[in-house]
Structures are given as C-alpha cells and as structure tokens.
Amino acid sequence: MAEEKAFVALRIVTGIIFLVHGVSKLQKGMTVVMSSFGDLGLPTWLAYPVMAIEVIGGLALILGVGIRVAAWGLAVIMAGAIATVKWKHGFLGSGGQNGYEFNLILLAVTVCVGLKKQKRDRVERM
C-alpha cells in the first residue's frame, strides 16, 4: 500500500513538472520557443508537439488517465532532449549550459511509469 502511494506521488509530481514546462512554453510564446528550437538545430515545428505532449502528458500523469501512453510520450521527449541538446554539455553542464542530469531522472521516472502495470491492468487479465 505504501509503495502504491509513493508511486502515485511520484507520478503526480512528475506530471506537474512536465505541465509547468509545457505551459511556460505557451507563456513565452510559441514564436520564441520555435526560434529557440531552430537555434539548437532542431526543426522549428517540433516545438508544437513537444509543448502539447508536455501539457497533455503532464495532465494525464496528474489525473491518472492514459498514464502509460503519456509516460512513453514524455520519455521520448526526454531521450530526444538528452541526445540532441544536453549530452554535449555533460552530466552537470558546462559553459553556462545545464547538463542532462535533470532530463535523465525524468527519463527514468517516465520509463518506470510507462512500464508499471496499473491495478486495472492486473484485474482485467485475471
């Protein structure tokens, strides 16, 4: 029981982190975010699906709806962020840039959430 409560807390906090990051993209303005993606060498249109997955995926984790699908979508974003942007700065960062340690823990959590069978999954198979 305590393990299940801890997992729910971890899922909700992770959802809040992603939701806040997605909403902050909206608040900055998607033109600014698209420009940032372009400056990083990424396709500018990618800003929209990343923002949408962060907002919708974050809400899904908070509300406990579509958890596994949301977690895998968020995991892909974290893997992509590490591979395309953060890796070159190292684990802790360099040259005033953040490293990939924060993204790595979010990747690990979202993979764990994506792999975890929910109670209803277990009941349906019985």
Rosetta silent file (secondary structure, phi, psi, omega in degrees, C-alpha in Angstrom):
SEQUENCE: MAEEKAFVALRIVTGIIFLVHGVSKLQKGMTVVMSSFGDLGLPTWLAYPVMAIEVIGGLALILGVGIRVAAWGLAVIMAGAIATVKWKHGFLGSGGQNGYEFNLILLAVTVCVGLKKQKRDRVERM
SCORE:     score description
SCORE:     0.000 S_00000001
   1 L     0.000  -45.051  179.397    0.000    0.000    0.000 S_00000001
   2 H   -64.260  -37.252  178.907    2.786    2.463    0.895 S_00000001
   3 H   -63.488  -40.781  179.038    4.573    1.574   -2.340 S_00000001
   4 H   -65.383  -41.613  178.131    1.444    2.364   -4.360 S_00000001
   5 H   -64.649  -40.215  178.362    1.019    5.729   -2.599 S_00000001
   6 H   -64.122  -39.633  178.818    4.664    6.582   -3.241 S_00000001
   7 H   -64.627  -41.977  178.767    4.241    5.723   -6.918 S_00000001
   8 H   -62.457  -43.310  178.591    1.165    7.950   -7.185 S_00000001
   9 H   -61.614  -43.967  178.796    3.070   10.828   -5.551 S_00000001
  10 H   -62.098  -42.515  179.473    5.990   10.342   -7.954 S_00000001
  11 H   -63.296  -44.270 -177.865    3.610   10.238  -10.931 S_00000001
  12 H   -67.968  -45.033  179.247    1.794   13.406   -9.867 S_00000001
  13 H   -62.451  -42.089  177.484    4.969   15.392   -9.146 S_00000001
  14 H   -62.174  -41.314  176.830    6.430   14.316  -12.490 S_00000001
  15 H   -60.741  -41.372  178.516    3.187   15.387  -14.175 S_00000001
  16 H   -62.409  -43.700  179.818    3.391   18.795  -12.515 S_00000001
  17 H   -58.421  -48.244 -178.882    6.975   19.264  -13.745 S_00000001
  18 H   -67.949  -40.670  178.867    6.014   18.482  -17.339 S_00000001
  19 H   -59.862  -46.345 -179.405    2.813   20.546  -17.200 S_00000001
  20 H   -62.742  -41.418  178.830    4.697   23.595  -15.904 S_00000001
  21 H   -64.801  -39.862  178.013    7.355   23.231  -18.614 S_00000001
  22 H   -66.819  -44.330  178.951    4.687   22.977  -21.317 S_00000001
  23 H   -64.908  -36.069  179.223    2.716   25.943  -20.001 S_00000001
  24 H   -64.433  -32.231  175.047    5.912   28.012  -19.770 S_00000001
  25 H   -63.459  -42.291  178.267    6.434   27.424  -23.493 S_00000001
  26 H   -64.349  -40.369 -178.733    2.954   28.820  -24.122 S_00000001
  27 H   -68.030  -35.952  176.662    3.626   31.801  -21.874 S_00000001
  28 H   -66.526  -31.035 -174.785    6.893   32.638  -23.649 S_00000001
  29 L   103.321  131.663 -174.789    5.043   32.467  -26.929 S_00000001
  30 H   -67.188  -23.832  175.863    5.445   29.695  -29.441 S_00000001
  31 H   -63.995  -41.847  178.239    7.290   32.001  -31.857 S_00000001
  32 H   -65.885  -43.986 -179.128   10.033   32.429  -29.252 S_00000001
  33 H   -65.469  -41.972  177.814   10.084   28.696  -28.499 S_00000001
  34 H   -61.111  -40.700  178.251   10.223   27.823  -32.198 S_00000001
  35 H   -62.445  -41.584  177.890   13.153   30.213  -32.588 S_00000001
  36 H   -62.308  -42.662  177.348   14.930   28.510  -29.666 S_00000001
  37 H   -60.926  -43.238  178.792   14.399   25.107  -31.277 S_00000001
  38 H   -62.595  -41.182  178.185   15.822   26.476  -34.530 S_00000001
  39 H   -62.266  -27.500  178.943   18.852   27.918  -32.712 S_00000001
  40 L   -85.467   -1.435 -179.532   19.508   24.428  -31.335 S_00000001
  41 L    86.029   13.249  179.200   19.451   22.992  -34.845 S_00000001
  42 L   -98.131  154.994  174.917   16.059   21.352  -34.391 S_00000001
  43 L   -61.784  133.462 -175.971   13.092   21.732  -36.736 S_00000001
  44 H   -64.131  -33.734 -179.377   11.070   24.701  -35.508 S_00000001
  45 H   -63.111  -20.354 -178.643    7.739   22.887  -35.972 S_00000001
  46 H   -64.398  -20.587  179.402    8.877   20.378  -33.324 S_00000001
  47 H   -59.338  -36.821 -177.526    8.123   22.998  -30.649 S_00000001
  48 H   -67.962  -52.116  178.635    4.375   22.387  -31.049 S_00000001
  49 H   -64.716  -34.275  178.112    4.256   18.617  -30.472 S_00000001
  50 H   -62.895  -48.205  179.058    6.779   18.916  -27.620 S_00000001
  51 H   -60.596  -44.847 -178.294    4.644   21.566  -25.909 S_00000001
  52 H   -63.923  -42.998  179.994    1.442   19.571  -26.497 S_00000001
  53 H   -66.719  -38.466  177.733    2.917   16.335  -25.160 S_00000001
  54 H   -64.053  -44.889 -178.341    4.280   18.143  -22.101 S_00000001
  55 H   -70.380  -53.077 -176.887    0.929   19.778  -21.322 S_00000001
  56 H   -68.659  -42.709  178.619   -1.340   16.835  -22.155 S_00000001
  57 H   -64.619  -41.151  177.155    1.086   14.231  -20.815 S_00000001
  58 H   -60.942  -45.756  177.556    1.615   16.208  -17.624 S_00000001
  59 H   -62.523  -39.856  179.417   -2.133   16.490  -17.074 S_00000001
  60 H   -61.563  -43.560  178.557   -2.566   12.774  -17.784 S_00000001
  61 H   -65.562  -38.968  179.391    0.015   11.877  -15.136 S_00000001
  62 H   -65.453  -46.204 -175.500   -1.591   14.241  -12.626 S_00000001
  63 H   -82.723  -16.092 -179.980   -5.124   12.983  -13.277 S_00000001
  64 L    78.084   29.345 -178.761   -4.169    9.323  -13.656 S_00000001
  65 L  -118.142  128.995  179.324   -5.710    8.989  -17.123 S_00000001
  66 L    61.173   36.361 -171.617   -3.828    7.421  -20.037 S_00000001
  67 H   -58.310  -48.886 -173.588   -0.788    7.158  -17.806 S_00000001
  68 H   -66.571  -43.589  178.720    1.241    4.663  -19.786 S_00000001
  69 H   -63.312  -45.369  178.948    0.805    6.364  -23.168 S_00000001
  70 H   -60.594  -44.245 -178.491    1.572    9.759  -21.637 S_00000001
  71 H   -61.303  -42.278 -179.937    4.648    8.423  -19.874 S_00000001
  72 H   -67.958  -37.333  176.100    6.076    6.950  -23.075 S_00000001
  73 H   -62.701  -42.716  178.845    5.468   10.188  -24.976 S_00000001
  74 H   -68.650  -35.433  177.169    7.241   12.151  -22.260 S_00000001
  75 H   -62.877  -40.404  178.044   10.082    9.612  -22.178 S_00000001
  76 H   -61.683  -41.959  178.446   10.630   10.139  -25.908 S_00000001
  77 H   -61.760  -43.763 -179.532   10.865   13.894  -25.341 S_00000001
  78 H   -66.604  -41.707  177.394   13.441   13.418  -22.570 S_00000001
  79 H   -62.004  -41.851  178.710   15.504   10.983  -24.640 S_00000001
  80 H   -65.152  -40.899  178.999   15.396   13.438  -27.524 S_00000001
  81 H   -63.826  -41.916  179.008   16.412   16.370  -25.313 S_00000001
  82 H   -64.929  -47.862 -174.583   19.379   14.434  -23.946 S_00000001
  83 H   -68.445  -38.399 -172.450   20.506   13.196  -27.355 S_00000001
  84 H   -96.001  -25.642 -172.387   20.099   16.425  -29.308 S_00000001
  85 H  -124.390  -50.229 -167.554   20.769   19.211  -26.805 S_00000001
  86 H   -84.072  -32.429 -172.847   22.013   18.211  -23.369 S_00000001
  87 H   -53.525  -43.357 -175.835   24.550   15.421  -23.986 S_00000001
  88 H   -65.110  -17.399  179.872   27.249   17.743  -25.326 S_00000001
  89 H   -92.198   -4.404  178.495   27.167   19.747  -22.080 S_00000001
  90 L    83.727  178.311 -175.710   27.884   16.698  -19.923 S_00000001
  91 L   -62.340  -47.869 -177.298   26.122   15.335  -16.888 S_00000001
  92 L   -98.498  -10.767  179.747   26.276   18.504  -14.785 S_00000001
  93 E   104.778  163.984  178.198   26.673   21.031  -17.590 S_00000001
  94 E  -160.444  157.826  177.669   29.410   23.265  -18.910 S_00000001
  95 L    57.706   34.278  179.582   29.849   26.710  -20.396 S_00000001
  96 L    77.707    4.563  179.511   26.819   28.069  -18.551 S_00000001
  97 E  -103.443  145.498  177.195   24.563   25.388  -20.033 S_00000001
  98 E   -70.777  146.912  175.489   22.621   22.841  -17.992 S_00000001
  99 L   -84.386 -165.692 -175.286   23.661   19.207  -18.214 S_00000001
 100 L  -101.682    9.009 -176.459   21.429   16.229  -18.706 S_00000001
 101 H   -61.399  -41.945 -179.999   21.045   15.083  -15.074 S_00000001
 102 H   -66.339  -44.106  178.597   17.530   16.544  -14.696 S_00000001
 103 H   -63.686  -36.266 -178.769   16.406   15.122  -18.037 S_00000001
 104 H   -66.047  -42.171  178.726   17.886   11.745  -17.126 S_00000001
 105 H   -68.279  -37.231  176.360   15.893   11.423  -13.903 S_00000001
 106 H   -66.216  -37.212  175.403   12.725   12.464  -15.741 S_00000001
 107 H   -61.922  -46.912 -179.266   13.510    9.868  -18.418 S_00000001
 108 H   -61.561  -43.988 -179.507   13.993    7.186  -15.756 S_00000001
 109 H   -64.924  -45.002 -177.886   10.745    8.097  -13.978 S_00000001
 110 H   -67.409  -34.401  175.179    8.687    8.198  -17.166 S_00000001
 111 H   -65.218  -44.250  177.611   10.070    4.837  -18.301 S_00000001
 112 H   -61.062  -43.032  177.911    9.186    3.335  -14.904 S_00000001
 113 H   -63.980  -41.293  179.565    5.690    4.823  -15.089 S_00000001
 114 H   -65.183  -30.921 -179.247    5.311    3.551  -18.644 S_00000001
 115 H   -86.131  -21.921 -174.790    6.312    0.030  -17.637 S_00000001
 116 L   -70.649  129.381  174.538    4.238   -0.176  -14.458 S_00000001
 117 L   -76.642  133.392  177.554    1.087   -2.200  -14.680 S_00000001
 118 L   -85.349  159.078 -178.730   -1.865   -0.375  -13.210 S_00000001
 119 H   -53.443  -43.351 -178.146   -4.287   -2.167  -10.890 S_00000001
 120 H   -66.213  -29.236  175.377   -6.985   -2.277  -13.560 S_00000001
 121 H   -63.331  -42.055 -179.292   -4.467   -3.878  -15.960 S_00000001
 122 H   -68.548  -40.480 -178.393   -3.926   -6.695  -13.462 S_00000001
 123 H   -66.258  -42.045 -177.818   -7.636   -7.152  -12.784 S_00000001
 124 H   -62.806  -28.912 -177.164   -8.560   -7.336  -16.476 S_00000001
 125 H   -85.133  -11.592 -177.834   -6.092  -10.164  -17.043 S_00000001
 126 L   -81.155    0.000    0.000   -7.416  -12.318  -14.185 S_00000001
